[in-house]
Amino acid sequence: MGYKNNRVGYQEALLNSRSVIKKDNFALIPHDGLVKNTIPGFENVDVSILGSPRLGAGFVDYIATFQKGGKHTGFGGEGIETLVYVIAGKLEVTDGKETDVLEAGGYAYYPASVIMKLQNAQDDPTEVFMYKKRYQPLEGHEAHKIVGNKNDRAGIEYEGMKDVLLWDFLPTDDLGFDMNVHILSFEPGASHAYVETHYQEHGAYLISGQGMYNLDNEWYPVEKGDYLFMGSYSPQAAYAVGRGEPLAYVYSKDANRDPEI
Ligand code: UGY
Ligand code: MN
């Protein structure tokens, strides 16, 4: 059954999809094709696995809708760092000692030594983007828990453009963190200043708007609810199109580590 559309049974229209999967390079997984998965730890949660090592990613992303009473009994820990971002609703996040309630725009990063427990904090569904990765330690440095809300601060103008805004979730000047999660938001008509080609990989979940996305030098229409994987060195850039709403996505990027040989 579809994660978003719950479509089952006989269809009048011919089947088609915007899905493009180039393993180890890039992927576009449109919202229409997402399916629900059963995963240990998730209880009363509609969840769909997005980026994963099977796609070529060094991390795992999920999109999850916590229903009434929905929870995760233990996410990450034992070497796995985690980050959750609340798209809509209210989510309780705890390590068993401290508890935070995240509202829309809220996020929590837990270092690899800590298990994160999650619970829907309202009767209505709560939608959450979830990330996990095996932490790459660096001697003399350590990551720590971060809790915040994107809506508590203004975005930073991105590379000299007033209509492209960036929010960093984690410190950008602390080598303890081996990755970061950001939101990038383009007003309609705005774009990257250049097609990026870089070592780091991304998983990106589109939280608003419509755009044209360049993935390995082909342009694809994308919109809210779609997921993009951009592997190492995969060329990438976007134009925001559509009306009224900015094209915005929450995305991860590895950081602060020298490539191993
Ligand atoms: O941070 C980044 O590399 C970001 N600008 N990439 C992207 O939006 N595809
Ligand atoms: Mn990039």
GROMACS .gro file of C-alpha atoms in nm, residues 64-195:
model
  132
   64ALA     CA    1   0.742   0.826   0.900
   65THR     CA    2   0.389   0.914   1.009
   66PHE     CA    3   0.335   0.845   1.378
   67GLN     CA    4  -0.031   0.765   1.431
   68LYS     CA    5  -0.212   0.816   1.764
   69GLY     CA    6   0.007   0.644   2.028
   70GLY     CA    7   0.271   0.571   1.761
   71LYS     CA    8   0.630   0.529   1.882
   72HIS     CA    9   0.982   0.410   1.814
   73THR     CA   10   1.116   0.200   2.102
   74GLY     CA   11   1.487   0.261   2.033
   75PHE     CA   12   1.644   0.441   1.736
   76GLY     CA   13   2.024   0.448   1.694
   77GLY     CA   14   2.288   0.409   1.965
   78GLU     CA   15   2.572   0.154   1.968
   79GLY     CA   16   2.773   0.350   1.713
   80ILE     CA   17   2.477   0.488   1.514
   81GLU     CA   18   2.403   0.862   1.529
   82THR     CA   19   2.049   0.980   1.458
   83LEU     CA   20   1.857   1.292   1.364
   84VAL     CA   21   1.482   1.348   1.345
   85TYR     CA   22   1.302   1.647   1.191
   86VAL     CA   23   0.933   1.713   1.253
   87ILE     CA   24   0.754   1.812   0.932
   88ALA     CA   25   0.410   1.841   1.094
   89GLY     CA   26   0.268   1.759   1.437
   90LYS     CA   27   0.426   1.708   1.778
   91LEU     CA   28   0.686   1.450   1.875
   92GLU     CA   29   0.827   1.351   2.213
   93VAL     CA   30   1.197   1.258   2.199
   94THR     CA   31   1.382   1.112   2.497
   95ASP     CA   32   1.704   0.941   2.598
   96GLY     CA   33   1.531   0.813   2.912
   97LYS     CA   34   1.665   1.101   3.125
   98GLU     CA   35   1.579   1.420   2.935
   99THR     CA   36   1.267   1.463   2.723
  100ASP     CA   37   1.198   1.723   2.454
  101VAL     CA   38   0.874   1.789   2.270
  102LEU     CA   39   0.939   1.891   1.911
  103GLU     CA   40   0.682   2.083   1.709
  104ALA     CA   41   0.685   2.147   1.332
  105GLY     CA   42   1.034   2.266   1.233
  106GLY     CA   43   1.187   2.098   1.540
  107TYR     CA   44   1.480   1.860   1.525
  108ALA     CA   45   1.688   1.644   1.757
  109TYR     CA   46   2.035   1.500   1.693
  110TYR     CA   47   2.154   1.223   1.924
  111PRO     CA   48   2.519   1.112   1.923
  112ALA     CA   49   2.607   0.752   1.847
  113SER     CA   50   2.631   0.652   2.214
  114VAL     CA   51   2.268   0.738   2.292
  115ILE     CA   52   1.947   0.554   2.204
  116MET     CA   53   1.661   0.781   2.097
  117LYS     CA   54   1.302   0.695   2.192
  118LEU     CA   55   1.020   0.865   2.005
  119GLN     CA   56   0.648   0.900   2.065
  120ASN     CA   57   0.368   1.093   1.899
  121ALA     CA   58   0.275   1.373   2.141
  122GLN     CA   59  -0.070   1.444   1.995
  123ASP     CA   60  -0.378   1.251   1.885
  124ASP     CA   61  -0.343   1.361   1.520
  125PRO     CA   62  -0.071   1.207   1.304
  126THR     CA   63   0.284   1.349   1.326
  127GLU     CA   64   0.508   1.333   1.019
  128VAL     CA   65   0.883   1.298   1.075
  129PHE     CA   66   1.193   1.274   0.853
  130MET     CA   67   1.443   1.038   1.018
  131TYR     CA   68   1.815   0.982   0.954
  132LYS     CA   69   2.075   0.741   1.085
  133LYS     CA   70   2.440   0.679   1.004
  134ARG     CA   71   2.733   0.494   1.156
  135TYR     CA   72   2.937   0.766   1.329
  136GLN     CA   73   3.295   0.816   1.214
  137PRO     CA   74   3.490   0.908   1.530
  138LEU     CA   75   3.778   1.156   1.530
  139GLU     CA   76   4.033   1.142   1.811
  140GLY     CA   77   4.010   1.438   2.048
  141HIS     CA   78   3.663   1.538   1.930
  142GLU     CA   79   3.311   1.430   2.017
  143ALA     CA   80   2.958   1.501   1.898
  144HIS     CA   81   2.686   1.592   2.146
  145LYS     CA   82   2.308   1.610   2.159
  146ILE     CA   83   2.148   1.905   1.976
  147VAL     CA   84   1.781   2.002   1.996
  148GLY     CA   85   1.637   2.304   1.816
  149ASN     CA   86   1.369   2.446   1.591
  150LYS     CA   87   1.430   2.592   1.247
  151ASN     CA   88   1.144   2.838   1.302
  152ASP     CA   89   1.326   3.001   1.595
  153ARG     CA   90   1.575   3.174   1.366
  154ALA     CA   91   1.597   3.334   1.023
  155GLY     CA   92   1.764   3.148   0.740
  156ILE     CA   93   2.110   3.261   0.628
  157GLU     CA   94   2.132   3.409   0.277
  158TYR     CA   95   2.286   3.134   0.070
  159GLU     CA   96   2.593   3.226  -0.132
  160GLY     CA   97   2.492   3.591  -0.175
  161MET     CA   98   2.129   3.530  -0.279
  162LYS     CA   99   1.841   3.694  -0.087
  163ASP     CA  100   1.585   3.445  -0.222
  164VAL     CA  101   1.782   3.132  -0.130
  165LEU     CA  102   1.793   3.064   0.245
  166LEU     CA  103   1.988   2.808   0.446
  167TRP     CA  104   1.937   2.669   0.796
  168ASP     CA  105   2.213   2.457   0.958
  169PHE     CA  106   2.087   2.216   1.224
  170LEU     CA  107   2.428   2.121   1.370
  171PRO     CA  108   2.737   2.332   1.450
  172THR     CA  109   2.946   2.397   1.139
  173ASP     CA  110   3.268   2.466   1.336
  174ASP     CA  111   3.289   2.156   1.556
  175LEU     CA  112   3.489   1.860   1.425
  176GLY     CA  113   3.303   1.631   1.664
  177PHE     CA  114   3.021   1.620   1.411
  178ASP     CA  115   3.086   1.406   1.102
  179MET     CA  116   2.775   1.529   0.920
  180ASN     CA  117   2.515   1.803   0.920
  181VAL     CA  118   2.150   1.839   0.827
  182HIS     CA  119   2.028   2.157   0.662
  183ILE     CA  120   1.722   2.311   0.504
  184LEU     CA  121   1.768   2.494   0.176
  185SER     CA  122   1.475   2.704   0.051
  186PHE     CA  123   1.444   2.870  -0.293
  187GLU     CA  124   1.175   3.128  -0.372
  188PRO     CA  125   1.005   3.059  -0.710
  189GLY     CA  126   1.253   3.161  -0.981
  190ALA     CA  127   1.560   3.120  -0.758
  191SER     CA  128   1.828   2.860  -0.823
  192HIS     CA  129   2.172   2.742  -0.720
  193ALA     CA  130   2.447   2.970  -0.851
  194TYR     CA  131   2.622   2.675  -1.021
  195VAL     CA  132   2.589   2.302  -1.072
   0.00000   0.00000   0.00000
